[in-house]
PDB file of C-alpha atoms and ligand atoms in Angstrom:
ATOM      1  CA  MET Y 201       0.056   0.004   0.159  1.00 93.00           C
ATOM      2  CA  GLU Y 202       1.202   3.448  -0.711  1.00 96.00           C
ATOM      3  CA  ALA Y 203      -0.281   6.793   0.398  1.00 97.00           C
ATOM      4  CA  SER Y 204       0.952  10.427   0.369  1.00 98.00           C
ATOM      5  CA  ALA Y 205       0.266  13.809   1.860  1.00 98.00           C
ATOM      6  CA  PRO Y 206       1.131  17.355   1.127  1.00 98.00           C
ATOM      7  CA  ALA Y 207       2.865  19.972   3.337  1.00 97.00           C
ATOM      8  CA  LYS Y 208       1.097  22.699   4.684  1.00 97.00           C
ATOM      9  CA  VAL Y 209       1.765  26.439   5.681  1.00 97.00           C
ATOM     10  CA  ILE Y 210      -0.384  28.317   8.532  1.00 97.00           C
ATOM     11  CA  LEU Y 211      -1.477  31.650   7.056  1.00 98.00           C
ATOM     12  CA  PHE Y 212      -2.968  33.015  10.188  1.00 98.00           C
ATOM     13  CA  GLY Y 213      -3.743  31.643  14.040  1.00 98.00           C
ATOM     14  CA  GLU Y 214      -0.900  29.301  14.840  1.00 96.00           C
ATOM     15  CA  HIS Y 215      -0.686  28.525  18.931  1.00 96.00           C
ATOM     16  CA  ALA Y 216      -4.117  30.476  19.402  1.00 96.00           C
ATOM     17  CA  VAL Y 217      -5.531  27.372  17.454  1.00 93.00           C
ATOM     18  CA  VAL Y 218      -4.542  25.160  20.301  1.00 89.00           C
ATOM     19  CA  TYR Y 219      -7.000  27.182  22.728  1.00 90.00           C
ATOM     20  CA  GLY Y 220      -9.840  26.850  20.106  1.00 89.00           C
ATOM     21  CA  GLU Y 221      -9.446  30.043  18.376  1.00 94.00           C
ATOM     22  CA  PRO Y 222      -9.756  30.209  14.622  1.00 96.00           C
ATOM     23  CA  ALA Y 223      -6.904  29.463  12.102  1.00 97.00           C
ATOM     24  CA  ILE Y 224      -6.309  29.296   8.518  1.00 98.00           C
ATOM     25  CA  ALA Y 225      -3.718  27.048   6.549  1.00 98.00           C
ATOM     26  CA  VAL Y 226      -3.023  25.976   3.007  1.00 97.00           C
ATOM     27  CA  ALA Y 227      -1.633  22.608   1.638  1.00 97.00           C
ATOM     28  CA  LEU Y 228       1.483  23.026  -0.499  1.00 96.00           C
ATOM     29  CA  ASN Y 229       2.932  21.577  -3.574  1.00 94.00           C
ATOM     30  CA  LEU Y 230       5.544  19.377  -1.559  1.00 95.00           C
ATOM     31  CA  ARG Y 231       4.401  15.717  -0.370  1.00 97.00           C
ATOM     32  CA  SER Y 232       5.668  12.685   1.781  1.00 97.00           C
ATOM     33  CA  ARG Y 233       4.904   9.385   0.715  1.00 97.00           C
ATOM     34  CA  VAL Y 234       4.899   5.945   2.780  1.00 98.00           C
ATOM     35  CA  ARG Y 235       4.832   2.416   1.371  1.00 97.00           C
ATOM     36  CA  ILE Y 236       3.872  -0.386   3.715  1.00 97.00           C
ATOM     37  CA  PHE Y 237       4.524  -4.211   3.399  1.00 97.00           C
ATOM     38  CA  GLU Y 238       3.749  -7.206   5.352  1.00 95.00           C
ATOM     39  CA  SER Y 239       6.944  -8.317   6.783  1.00 96.00           C
ATOM     40  CA  ASN Y 240       8.216 -10.579   9.930  1.00 96.00           C
ATOM     41  CA  GLU Y 241       9.462  -7.645  12.284  1.00 96.00           C
ATOM     42  CA  TYR Y 242       8.788  -4.091  12.261  1.00 97.00           C
ATOM     43  CA  ARG Y 243      11.379  -1.965  10.068  1.00 97.00           C
ATOM     44  CA  VAL Y 244      11.220   1.762   8.620  1.00 97.00           C
ATOM     45  CA  ASN Y 245      13.846   2.492   5.877  1.00 97.00           C
ATOM     46  CA  GLY Y 246      15.499  -0.485   6.867  1.00 96.00           C
ATOM     47  CA  TYR Y 247      15.919  -0.027  10.571  1.00 97.00           C
ATOM     48  CA  PRO Y 248      13.929  -1.281  13.538  1.00 97.00           C
ATOM     49  CA  LEU Y 249      11.078   0.757  14.422  1.00 96.00           C
ATOM     50  CA  GLU Y 250      11.914   2.746  17.463  1.00 95.00           C
ATOM     51  CA  ARG Y 251       9.876   5.191  19.409  1.00 93.00           C
ATOM     52  CA  LYS Y 252      12.807   7.462  19.635  1.00 92.00           C
ATOM     53  CA  TYR Y 253      13.168   7.809  15.757  1.00 92.00           C
ATOM     54  CA  HIS Y 254       9.849   7.043  14.656  1.00 95.00           C
ATOM     55  CA  GLY Y 255       7.114   8.469  17.227  1.00 95.00           C
ATOM     56  CA  TYR Y 256       4.631   9.268  14.482  1.00 96.00           C
ATOM     57  CA  ILE Y 257       4.804   6.175  12.722  1.00 97.00           C
ATOM     58  CA  LEU Y 258       4.589   4.010  15.982  1.00 97.00           C
ATOM     59  CA  ASN Y 259       1.600   5.856  17.107  1.00 97.00           C
ATOM     60  CA  ALA Y 260      -0.143   5.517  13.747  1.00 98.00           C
ATOM     61  CA  ILE Y 261       0.445   1.859  14.147  1.00 97.00           C
ATOM     62  CA  LYS Y 262      -1.021   1.602  17.451  1.00 97.00           C
ATOM     63  CA  LEU Y 263      -4.116   3.683  16.730  1.00 96.00           C
ATOM     64  CA  CYS Y 264      -4.929   2.155  13.178  1.00 95.00           C
ATOM     65  CA  TRP Y 265      -3.222  -1.361  12.732  1.00 96.00           C
ATOM     66  CA  ARG Y 266      -4.227  -4.825  14.009  1.00 93.00           C
ATOM     67  CA  GLY Y 267      -2.162  -7.009  11.420  1.00 93.00           C
ATOM     68  CA  PRO Y 268       1.290  -8.466  11.086  1.00 96.00           C
ATOM     69  CA  PRO Y 269       4.433  -6.539  11.374  1.00 97.00           C
ATOM     70  CA  LEU Y 270       5.279  -4.054   8.668  1.00 97.00           C
ATOM     71  CA  GLU Y 271       8.118  -3.060   6.579  1.00 98.00           C
ATOM     72  CA  ILE Y 272       7.750   0.656   6.088  1.00 98.00           C
ATOM     73  CA  PHE Y 273       9.416   3.135   3.629  1.00 98.00           C
ATOM     74  CA  THR Y 274       9.006   6.849   3.651  1.00 97.00           C
ATOM     75  CA  GLU Y 275      10.180   9.589   1.442  1.00 96.00           C
ATOM     76  CA  SER Y 276       9.661  13.159   1.827  1.00 96.00           C
ATOM     77  CA  GLU Y 277      10.264  16.615  -0.173  1.00 94.00           C
ATOM     78  CA  ILE Y 278       9.233  18.529   2.904  1.00 92.00           C
ATOM     79  CA  PRO Y 279      12.240  19.923   5.095  1.00 84.00           C
ATOM     80  CA  SER Y 280      11.855  18.441   8.722  1.00 79.00           C
ATOM     81  CA  SER Y 281      11.163  21.172  11.468  1.00 74.00           C
ATOM     82  CA  SER Y 282      10.639  23.948   8.550  1.00 78.00           C
ATOM     83  CA  GLY Y 283       7.285  24.633   9.917  1.00 82.00           C
ATOM     84  CA  MET Y 284       5.757  23.198   6.655  1.00 90.00           C
ATOM     85  CA  GLY Y 285       4.183  20.207   8.512  1.00 90.00           C
ATOM     86  CA  SER Y 286       6.446  17.153   7.815  1.00 91.00           C
ATOM     87  CA  SER Y 287       5.176  15.490  10.640  1.00 91.00           C
ATOM     88  CA  ALA Y 288       1.479  16.078  10.003  1.00 95.00           C
ATOM     89  CA  SER Y 289       2.163  14.859   6.434  1.00 97.00           C
ATOM     90  CA  ILE Y 290       3.804  11.593   7.781  1.00 97.00           C
ATOM     91  CA  SER Y 291       1.225  11.025  10.129  1.00 97.00           C
ATOM     92  CA  VAL Y 292      -1.610  11.660   7.594  1.00 98.00           C
ATOM     93  CA  ALA Y 293       0.082   9.471   4.689  1.00 98.00           C
ATOM     94  CA  MET Y 294       0.770   6.606   7.236  1.00 98.00           C
ATOM     95  CA  VAL Y 295      -2.805   6.629   8.690  1.00 98.00           C
ATOM     96  CA  ALA Y 296      -4.283   6.525   4.898  1.00 98.00           C
ATOM     97  CA  ALA Y 297      -2.074   3.612   4.173  1.00 97.00           C
ATOM     98  CA  LEU Y 298      -2.865   1.858   7.058  1.00 97.00           C
ATOM     99  CA  LEU Y 299      -6.556   2.409   7.042  1.00 96.00           C
ATOM    100  CA  SER Y 300      -6.446   1.865   2.970  1.00 94.00           C
ATOM    101  CA  THR Y 301      -5.640  -1.926   3.687  1.00 91.00           C
ATOM    102  CA  THR Y 302      -9.260  -2.429   4.849  1.00 88.00           C
ATOM    103  CA  GLY Y 303     -11.417  -0.667   2.282  1.00 85.00           C
ATOM    104  CA  LYS Y 304     -12.185   2.926   0.955  1.00 86.00           C
ATOM    105  CA  VAL Y 305     -10.847   5.707   3.389  1.00 92.00           C
ATOM    106  CA  LYS Y 306     -12.644   8.748   4.335  1.00 94.00           C
ATOM    107  CA  GLU Y 307     -11.231  11.906   4.611  1.00 96.00           C
ATOM    108  CA  LYS Y 308     -12.800  12.572   8.105  1.00 96.00           C
ATOM    109  CA  GLU Y 309     -11.553   9.506   9.387  1.00 97.00           C
ATOM    110  CA  VAL Y 310      -8.265  10.339   8.200  1.00 98.00           C
ATOM    111  CA  ALA Y 311      -7.949  13.804   9.683  1.00 98.00           C
ATOM    112  CA  ARG Y 312      -9.361  12.368  13.065  1.00 97.00           C
ATOM    113  CA  LEU Y 313      -6.726   9.731  13.480  1.00 97.00           C
ATOM    114  CA  GLY Y 314      -4.069  11.625  11.898  1.00 97.00           C
ATOM    115  CA  PHE Y 315      -4.729  14.285  14.482  1.00 96.00           C
ATOM    116  CA  GLU Y 316      -4.779  11.782  17.488  1.00 97.00           C
ATOM    117  CA  VAL Y 317      -1.490  10.586  16.050  1.00 96.00           C
ATOM    118  CA  GLU Y 318       0.110  14.053  16.280  1.00 92.00           C
ATOM    119  CA  TYR Y 319      -1.460  14.657  19.690  1.00 92.00           C
ATOM    120  CA  GLU Y 320      -0.016  11.491  21.062  1.00 91.00           C
ATOM    121  CA  THR Y 321       3.461  11.962  19.619  1.00 90.00           C
ATOM    122  CA  GLN Y 322       3.554  15.771  20.629  1.00 84.00           C
ATOM    123  CA  GLY Y 323       1.615  15.794  23.988  1.00 78.00           C
ATOM    124  CA  ARG Y 324      -0.493  18.373  22.694  1.00 75.00           C
ATOM    125  CA  ALA Y 325      -1.882  19.755  19.316  1.00 79.00           C
ATOM    126  CA  SER Y 326      -4.416  21.366  17.243  1.00 87.00           C
ATOM    127  CA  PRO Y 327      -6.166  19.759  14.550  1.00 94.00           C
ATOM    128  CA  ILE Y 328      -4.758  22.587  11.900  1.00 94.00           C
ATOM    129  CA  ASP Y 329      -1.809  20.829  10.190  1.00 95.00           C
ATOM    130  CA  THR Y 330      -3.479  17.372  10.112  1.00 96.00           C
ATOM    131  CA  SER Y 331      -6.695  18.698   8.683  1.00 98.00           C
ATOM    132  CA  THR Y 332      -5.204  20.888   5.940  1.00 98.00           C
ATOM    133  CA  VAL Y 333      -2.768  18.051   4.965  1.00 98.00           C
ATOM    134  CA  THR Y 334      -5.880  15.560   4.589  1.00 98.00           C
ATOM    135  CA  HIS Y 335      -8.101  18.072   2.734  1.00 98.00           C
ATOM    136  CA  GLY Y 336      -5.753  19.988   0.668  1.00 96.00           C
ATOM    137  CA  LYS Y 337      -6.624  23.554  -0.525  1.00 94.00           C
ATOM    138  CA  GLY Y 338      -7.384  25.992   2.232  1.00 96.00           C
ATOM    139  CA  VAL Y 339      -8.743  25.045   5.700  1.00 97.00           C
ATOM    140  CA  LEU Y 340     -10.425  27.452   8.149  1.00 97.00           C
ATOM    141  CA  ILE Y 341     -10.780  25.909  11.875  1.00 96.00           C
ATOM    142  CA  ASP Y 342     -13.299  27.681  14.005  1.00 95.00           C
ATOM    143  CA  ARG Y 343     -15.174  26.938  17.136  1.00 92.00           C
ATOM    144  CA  GLN Y 344     -18.268  28.250  15.233  1.00 93.00           C
ATOM    145  CA  LYS Y 345     -19.835  26.193  12.506  1.00 95.00           C
ATOM    146  CA  ARG Y 346     -19.783  28.062   9.358  1.00 94.00           C
ATOM    147  CA  GLU Y 347     -20.289  27.580   5.624  1.00 92.00           C
ATOM    148  CA  ASN Y 348     -18.256  24.662   3.642  1.00 95.00           C
ATOM    149  CA  PHE Y 349     -18.250  22.504   7.076  1.00 97.00           C
ATOM    150  CA  LEU Y 350     -16.193  19.456   6.786  1.00 98.00           C
ATOM    151  CA  TRP Y 351     -15.834  17.637   9.925  1.00 97.00           C
ATOM    152  CA  ARG Y 352     -15.549  18.420  13.688  1.00 97.00           C
ATOM    153  CA  ILE Y 353     -12.839  17.030  16.061  1.00 95.00           C
ATOM    154  CA  GLU Y 354     -12.863  17.080  19.765  1.00 93.00           C
ATOM    155  CA  LYS Y 355     -10.227  16.524  22.442  1.00 91.00           C
ATOM    156  CA  ASN Y 356     -10.347  16.941  26.137  1.00 88.00           C
ATOM    157  CA  GLY Y 357     -13.229  19.530  26.042  1.00 87.00           C
ATOM    158  CA  ILE Y 358     -12.012  21.535  23.441  1.00 86.00           C
ATOM    159  CA  TYR Y 359     -13.668  21.299  19.821  1.00 90.00           C
ATOM    160  CA  TRP Y 360     -12.660  22.361  16.423  1.00 93.00           C
ATOM    161  CA  ASN Y 361     -14.894  22.717  13.599  1.00 97.00           C
ATOM    162  CA  ILE Y 362     -12.904  22.495  10.140  1.00 97.00           C
ATOM    163  CA  HIS Y 363     -14.262  24.083   7.067  1.00 97.00           C
ATOM    164  CA  HIS Y 364     -13.206  24.532   3.435  1.00 96.00           C
ATOM    165  CA  VAL Y 365     -11.994  28.009   2.451  1.00 94.00           C
ATOM    166  CA  ASP Y 366     -11.352  29.499  -0.849  1.00 90.00           C
ATOM    167  CA  VAL Y 367      -7.964  30.752  -1.135  1.00 92.00           C
ATOM    168  CA  PRO Y 368      -6.575  32.481  -4.354  1.00 91.00           C
ATOM    169  CA  ARG Y 369      -3.452  31.004  -5.959  1.00 90.00           C
ATOM    170  CA  LEU Y 370      -1.109  33.137  -3.344  1.00 94.00           C
ATOM    171  CA  LYS Y 371       2.609  33.718  -4.522  1.00 94.00           C
ATOM    172  CA  LEU Y 372       4.183  32.476  -1.153  1.00 97.00           C
ATOM    173  CA  VAL Y 373       7.712  32.098  -0.102  1.00 97.00           C
ATOM    174  CA  VAL Y 374       8.493  29.871   3.218  1.00 96.00           C
ATOM    175  CA  GLY Y 375      11.840  31.055   4.503  1.00 96.00           C
ATOM    176  CA  PHE Y 376      13.572  28.240   6.587  1.00 95.00           C
ATOM    177  CA  SER Y 377      15.722  29.917   9.504  1.00 95.00           C
ATOM    178  CA  GLY Y 378      17.664  26.527   9.838  1.00 93.00           C
ATOM    179  CA  ILE Y 379      17.113  26.681  13.432  1.00 93.00           C
ATOM    180  CA  LYS Y 380      15.196  23.512  14.569  1.00 87.00           C
ATOM    181  CA  ALA Y 381      12.671  24.049  17.311  1.00 85.00           C
ATOM    182  CA  SER Y 382      10.347  21.387  18.849  1.00 85.00           C
ATOM    183  CA  THR Y 383       6.587  22.320  18.386  1.00 84.00           C
ATOM    184  CA  GLY Y 384       5.905  20.465  21.582  1.00 83.00           C
ATOM    185  CA  GLU Y 385       8.326  22.965  23.604  1.00 89.00           C
ATOM    186  CA  MET Y 386       6.924  25.725  22.133  1.00 93.00           C
ATOM    187  CA  VAL Y 387       3.165  24.977  22.557  1.00 90.00           C
ATOM    188  CA  ALA Y 388       4.359  24.439  26.463  1.00 91.00           C
ATOM    189  CA  LYS Y 389       5.967  27.596  26.546  1.00 95.00           C
ATOM    190  CA  VAL Y 390       2.854  29.603  25.291  1.00 96.00           C
ATOM    191  CA  ARG Y 391       0.571  27.149  27.394  1.00 94.00           C
ATOM    192  CA  ARG Y 392       2.646  28.354  30.451  1.00 95.00           C
ATOM    193  CA  PHE Y 393       2.235  32.106  29.538  1.00 96.00           C
ATOM    194  CA  TYR Y 394      -1.479  31.605  28.677  1.00 97.00           C
ATOM    195  CA  GLN Y 395      -2.491  29.975  32.027  1.00 95.00           C
ATOM    196  CA  TRP Y 396      -0.567  32.603  34.336  1.00 94.00           C
ATOM    197  CA  ASN Y 397      -1.279  35.765  32.335  1.00 95.00           C
ATOM    198  CA  SER Y 398      -4.389  37.225  31.299  1.00 96.00           C
ATOM    199  CA  PHE Y 399      -2.638  39.588  28.844  1.00 97.00           C
ATOM    200  CA  ALA Y 400      -1.239  36.203  27.100  1.00 97.00           C
ATOM    201  CA  ARG Y 401      -4.998  35.129  26.941  1.00 98.00           C
ATOM    202  CA  ASP Y 402      -6.307  38.549  25.371  1.00 98.00           C
ATOM    203  CA  VAL Y 403      -3.273  38.380  22.810  1.00 98.00           C
ATOM    204  CA  VAL Y 404      -4.430  34.806  22.010  1.00 98.00           C
ATOM    205  CA  ARG Y 405      -8.065  36.145  21.382  1.00 98.00           C
ATOM    206  CA  GLU Y 406      -6.709  39.185  19.194  1.00 98.00           C
ATOM    207  CA  ILE Y 407      -5.278  36.582  17.049  1.00 98.00           C
ATOM    208  CA  GLY Y 408      -8.289  34.818  16.871  1.00 98.00           C
ATOM    209  CA  ARG Y 409     -10.263  37.955  15.763  1.00 98.00           C
ATOM    210  CA  LEU Y 410      -7.394  38.866  13.237  1.00 98.00           C
ATOM    211  CA  THR Y 411      -7.860  35.373  11.521  1.00 98.00           C
ATOM    212  CA  LEU Y 412     -11.460  35.937  10.947  1.00 97.00           C
ATOM    213  CA  ARG Y 413     -10.745  39.347   9.296  1.00 98.00           C
ATOM    214  CA  ALA Y 414      -8.577  37.514   6.911  1.00 97.00           C
ATOM    215  CA  ILE Y 415     -11.405  35.641   5.446  1.00 95.00           C
ATOM    216  CA  GLY Y 416     -12.655  38.410   3.393  1.00 94.00           C
ATOM    217  CA  PRO Y 417      -9.347  39.695   1.916  1.00 96.00           C
ATOM    218  CA  LEU Y 418      -8.482  36.157   0.924  1.00 94.00           C
ATOM    219  CA  GLU Y 419     -11.653  35.641  -0.759  1.00 91.00           C
ATOM    220  CA  ASN Y 420     -11.446  38.969  -2.536  1.00 93.00           C
ATOM    221  CA  GLU Y 421      -7.704  38.460  -3.266  1.00 94.00           C
ATOM    222  CA  ASP Y 422      -6.773  41.763  -1.215  1.00 96.00           C
ATOM    223  CA  TYR Y 423      -3.297  41.086  -1.090  1.00 97.00           C
ATOM    224  CA  GLU Y 424      -2.356  44.556   0.626  1.00 97.00           C
ATOM    225  CA  GLU Y 425      -4.913  43.595   3.435  1.00 97.00           C
ATOM    226  CA  ILE Y 426      -3.680  40.130   3.689  1.00 97.00           C
ATOM    227  CA  GLY Y 427      -0.357  41.278   4.310  1.00 98.00           C
ATOM    228  CA  GLU Y 428      -1.306  43.833   6.762  1.00 98.00           C
ATOM    229  CA  LEU Y 429      -2.924  41.406   8.763  1.00 98.00           C
ATOM    230  CA  MET Y 430       0.211  38.955   8.352  1.00 98.00           C
ATOM    231  CA  ASN Y 431       2.100  41.649   9.830  1.00 98.00           C
ATOM    232  CA  ARG Y 432      -0.063  42.087  12.748  1.00 98.00           C
ATOM    233  CA  ASN Y 433      -0.130  38.452  13.551  1.00 98.00           C
ATOM    234  CA  HIS Y 434       3.716  38.079  13.605  1.00 98.00           C
ATOM    235  CA  LYS Y 435       3.896  40.916  16.210  1.00 98.00           C
ATOM    236  CA  LEU Y 436       1.329  39.022  18.214  1.00 98.00           C
ATOM    237  CA  LEU Y 437       3.027  35.974  18.219  1.00 98.00           C
ATOM    238  CA  THR Y 438       6.255  37.795  19.092  1.00 98.00           C
ATOM    239  CA  ILE Y 439       4.433  39.014  22.232  1.00 97.00           C
ATOM    240  CA  LEU Y 440       3.498  35.302  22.792  1.00 97.00           C
ATOM    241  CA  GLY Y 441       7.328  34.701  22.910  1.00 97.00           C
ATOM    242  CA  VAL Y 442       7.576  32.240  19.815  1.00 97.00           C
ATOM    243  CA  SER Y 443       9.961  34.654  17.875  1.00 97.00           C
ATOM    244  CA  HIS Y 444      13.697  34.306  17.556  1.00 97.00           C
ATOM    245  CA  PRO Y 445      16.388  36.961  16.542  1.00 97.00           C
ATOM    246  CA  MET Y 446      16.905  35.205  13.492  1.00 97.00           C
ATOM    247  CA  LEU Y 447      13.284  35.324  12.466  1.00 97.00           C
ATOM    248  CA  ARG Y 448      13.107  39.020  13.335  1.00 97.00           C
ATOM    249  CA  LYS Y 449      16.071  39.471  10.831  1.00 98.00           C
ATOM    250  CA  MET Y 450      14.243  37.544   8.242  1.00 98.00           C
ATOM    251  CA  VAL Y 451      11.109  39.167   8.458  1.00 98.00           C
ATOM    252  CA  GLU Y 452      12.959  42.550   8.236  1.00 97.00           C
ATOM    253  CA  SER Y 453      14.777  41.521   5.264  1.00 98.00           C
ATOM    254  CA  VAL Y 454      11.919  40.805   3.026  1.00 98.00           C
ATOM    255  CA  LYS Y 455       9.854  43.742   3.986  1.00 96.00           C
ATOM    256  CA  ARG Y 456      10.808  45.816   0.658  1.00 96.00           C
ATOM    257  CA  TYR Y 457       9.465  42.976  -1.495  1.00 97.00           C
ATOM    258  CA  SER Y 458       6.375  41.558   0.284  1.00 98.00           C
ATOM    259  CA  TYR Y 459       2.905  42.429   0.976  1.00 98.00           C
ATOM    260  CA  GLY Y 460       3.402  40.838   4.796  1.00 98.00           C
ATOM    261  CA  ALA Y 461       5.574  38.352   6.565  1.00 98.00           C
ATOM    262  CA  LYS Y 462       5.309  36.029   9.817  1.00 98.00           C
ATOM    263  CA  ILE Y 463       6.164  33.450  11.644  1.00 97.00           C
ATOM    264  CA  THR Y 464       4.660  30.096  10.346  1.00 96.00           C
ATOM    265  CA  GLY Y 465       4.044  27.240  12.808  1.00 93.00           C
ATOM    266  CA  ALA Y 466       5.512  26.822  16.222  1.00 92.00           C
ATOM    267  CA  GLY Y 467       8.353  29.462  15.959  1.00 94.00           C
ATOM    268  CA  GLY Y 468      11.119  29.612  18.140  1.00 94.00           C
ATOM    269  CA  GLY Y 469      13.249  29.024  14.882  1.00 92.00           C
ATOM    270  CA  GLY Y 470      11.492  27.109  12.302  1.00 91.00           C
ATOM    271  CA  SER Y 471       9.927  29.442   9.626  1.00 95.00           C
ATOM    272  CA  ILE Y 472       8.445  32.496   8.213  1.00 97.00           C
ATOM    273  CA  VAL Y 473       5.824  32.682   5.490  1.00 98.00           C
ATOM    274  CA  VAL Y 474       5.807  35.558   2.991  1.00 98.00           C
ATOM    275  CA  LEU Y 475       3.567  36.854   0.646  1.00 98.00           C
ATOM    276  CA  THR Y 476       4.889  38.537  -2.200  1.00 98.00           C
ATOM    277  CA  ASP Y 477       4.890  39.224  -5.889  1.00 96.00           C
ATOM    278  CA  GLU Y 478       8.637  38.951  -6.073  1.00 97.00           C
ATOM    279  CA  GLN Y 479       9.505  35.259  -4.896  1.00 97.00           C
ATOM    280  CA  ASP Y 480      13.014  35.276  -6.475  1.00 98.00           C
ATOM    281  CA  GLU Y 481      13.897  38.614  -4.620  1.00 98.00           C
ATOM    282  CA  VAL Y 482      12.587  37.417  -1.319  1.00 98.00           C
ATOM    283  CA  ILE Y 483      14.699  34.071  -1.785  1.00 98.00           C
ATOM    284  CA  LYS Y 484      17.871  36.047  -2.414  1.00 98.00           C
ATOM    285  CA  ALA Y 485      17.053  38.617   0.280  1.00 98.00           C
ATOM    286  CA  LEU Y 486      16.774  35.426   2.775  1.00 98.00           C
ATOM    287  CA  GLN Y 487      20.022  33.637   1.527  1.00 98.00           C
ATOM    288  CA  ALA Y 488      21.686  36.874   1.946  1.00 98.00           C
ATOM    289  CA  ILE Y 489      21.355  36.708   5.598  1.00 98.00           C
ATOM    290  CA  GLY Y 490      22.045  32.847   5.885  1.00 97.00           C
ATOM    291  CA  ALA Y 491      18.275  31.549   5.550  1.00 97.00           C
ATOM    292  CA  GLN Y 492      16.648  29.250   2.939  1.00 95.00           C
ATOM    293  CA  GLY Y 493      13.690  30.222   0.885  1.00 95.00           C
ATOM    294  CA  TYR Y 494      11.354  27.862  -0.670  1.00 94.00           C
ATOM    295  CA  LYS Y 495       8.845  28.969  -3.527  1.00 94.00           C
ATOM    296  CA  VAL Y 496       5.529  27.241  -2.627  1.00 94.00           C
ATOM    297  CA  GLU Y 497       2.321  26.958  -4.398  1.00 92.00           C
ATOM    298  CA  ILE Y 498      -0.982  25.985  -3.154  1.00 94.00           C
ATOM    299  CA  SER Y 499      -1.848  22.312  -3.647  1.00 94.00           C
ATOM    300  CA  ASN Y 500      -5.391  21.196  -4.181  1.00 94.00           C
ATOM    301  CA  LYS Y 501      -4.725  17.498  -3.398  1.00 95.00           C
ATOM    302  CA  GLY Y 502      -4.949  16.614   0.088  1.00 97.00           C
ATOM    303  CA  PHE Y 503      -3.869  12.951   1.148  1.00 97.00           C
ATOM    304  CA  SER Y 504      -3.951  10.414  -1.548  1.00 97.00           C
ATOM    305  CA  VAL Y 505      -3.982   6.564  -1.725  1.00 95.00           C
ATOM    306  CA  GLU Y 506      -1.906   4.943  -4.481  1.00 86.00           C
ATOM    307  CA  ASN Y 507      -1.325   1.475  -5.688  1.00 66.00           C
ATOM    308  CA  GLN Y 508      -4.236   0.247  -4.032  1.00 50.00           C
ATOM    309  CA  ASN Y 509      -4.977  -3.377  -4.902  1.00 51.00           C
TER     310      ASN Y 509
HETATM  311  O1  PMV H 741       5.344  23.765  13.860  1.00 88.77           O
HETATM  312  P1  PMV H 741       4.075  23.328  13.285  1.00 88.77           P
HETATM  313  O2  PMV H 741       4.021  23.943  11.840  1.00 88.77           O
HETATM  314  O3  PMV H 741       3.745  21.838  13.566  1.00 88.77           O
HETATM  315  O4  PMV H 741       2.689  24.111  13.576  1.00 88.77           O
HETATM  316  C1  PMV H 741       2.301  24.228  14.826  1.00 88.77           C
HETATM  317  C2  PMV H 741       1.085  24.854  14.973  1.00 88.77           C
HETATM  318  C3  PMV H 741       0.845  25.171  16.640  1.00 88.77           C
HETATM  319  O5  PMV H 741      -0.276  26.041  16.446  1.00 88.77           O
HETATM  320  C4  PMV H 741       1.694  26.039  17.132  1.00 88.77           C
HETATM  321  C5  PMV H 741       0.565  23.937  17.153  1.00 88.77           C
HETATM  322  C6  PMV H 741      -0.817  23.191  16.790  1.00 88.77           C
HETATM  323  O6  PMV H 741      -0.819  21.739  17.066  1.00 88.77           O
HETATM  324  O7  PMV H 741      -1.673  23.967  16.316  1.00 88.77           O
END
């Protein structure tokens, strides 16, 4: 069985979404793939399956597999720890491959189990990454049920309604700082701030309001306004303590070529996302300060199961 899933980038609402606030993300044209075969023992890319190295794969097996041991091969075009959702993509591809052994796979089921895998492995997560790489295109998460509703995910008293959202063909660059940061640790850091400080809770709510304000400009292709909201979201994430001197430098370096730029994903290192008409200039500016830039496109394709027999 073979399955694949795309990368993603969060345009608005990371961190706040963990507390039930809205977020918007899009799938990207980079993919990861898994192939699974029945075997005598569990192996991943030729090595024994170990929690330390293969946490997402192991949890996917625990949740979705009752059969014999498996030989698993993974491949990914998505740079790891880059904020482009490599772990969500592998989790969803793995869940889809495992479920497809027993019949047709439903989007909603893959999204739910993919989320459970990420939650188990990271200790805490929202369904933004896993739902986006399951569905493809654009995804809006909100507590409130809206137009274009896809499915609902619940965990420990928090629930999220997942919706399709129409997003134009934005010209984006993902800038990777080269600094790997743990999503789990960054989420835990924000959680401490959120629990003890009412100002942090206000910032989280403000991120939620700003995310909802971005829906109209996205639908109307109002790049100036989208960029302005991205800049504001970046400042709020900085206040939450998830920026890094290198991310600040990167956002500064692309200002003159972009509508807006912000941290994307967990922060603390990782990546920024830039909305621009000048992708090549942005990539050069990032390279000049020692970061990497990836020209990315929005993908309409979510998870897919191939070679099904
Ligand atoms: O670092 P990433 O790309 O996995 O994004 C994490 C997004 C957070 O909102 C920080 C956590 C989550 O699970 O929603």
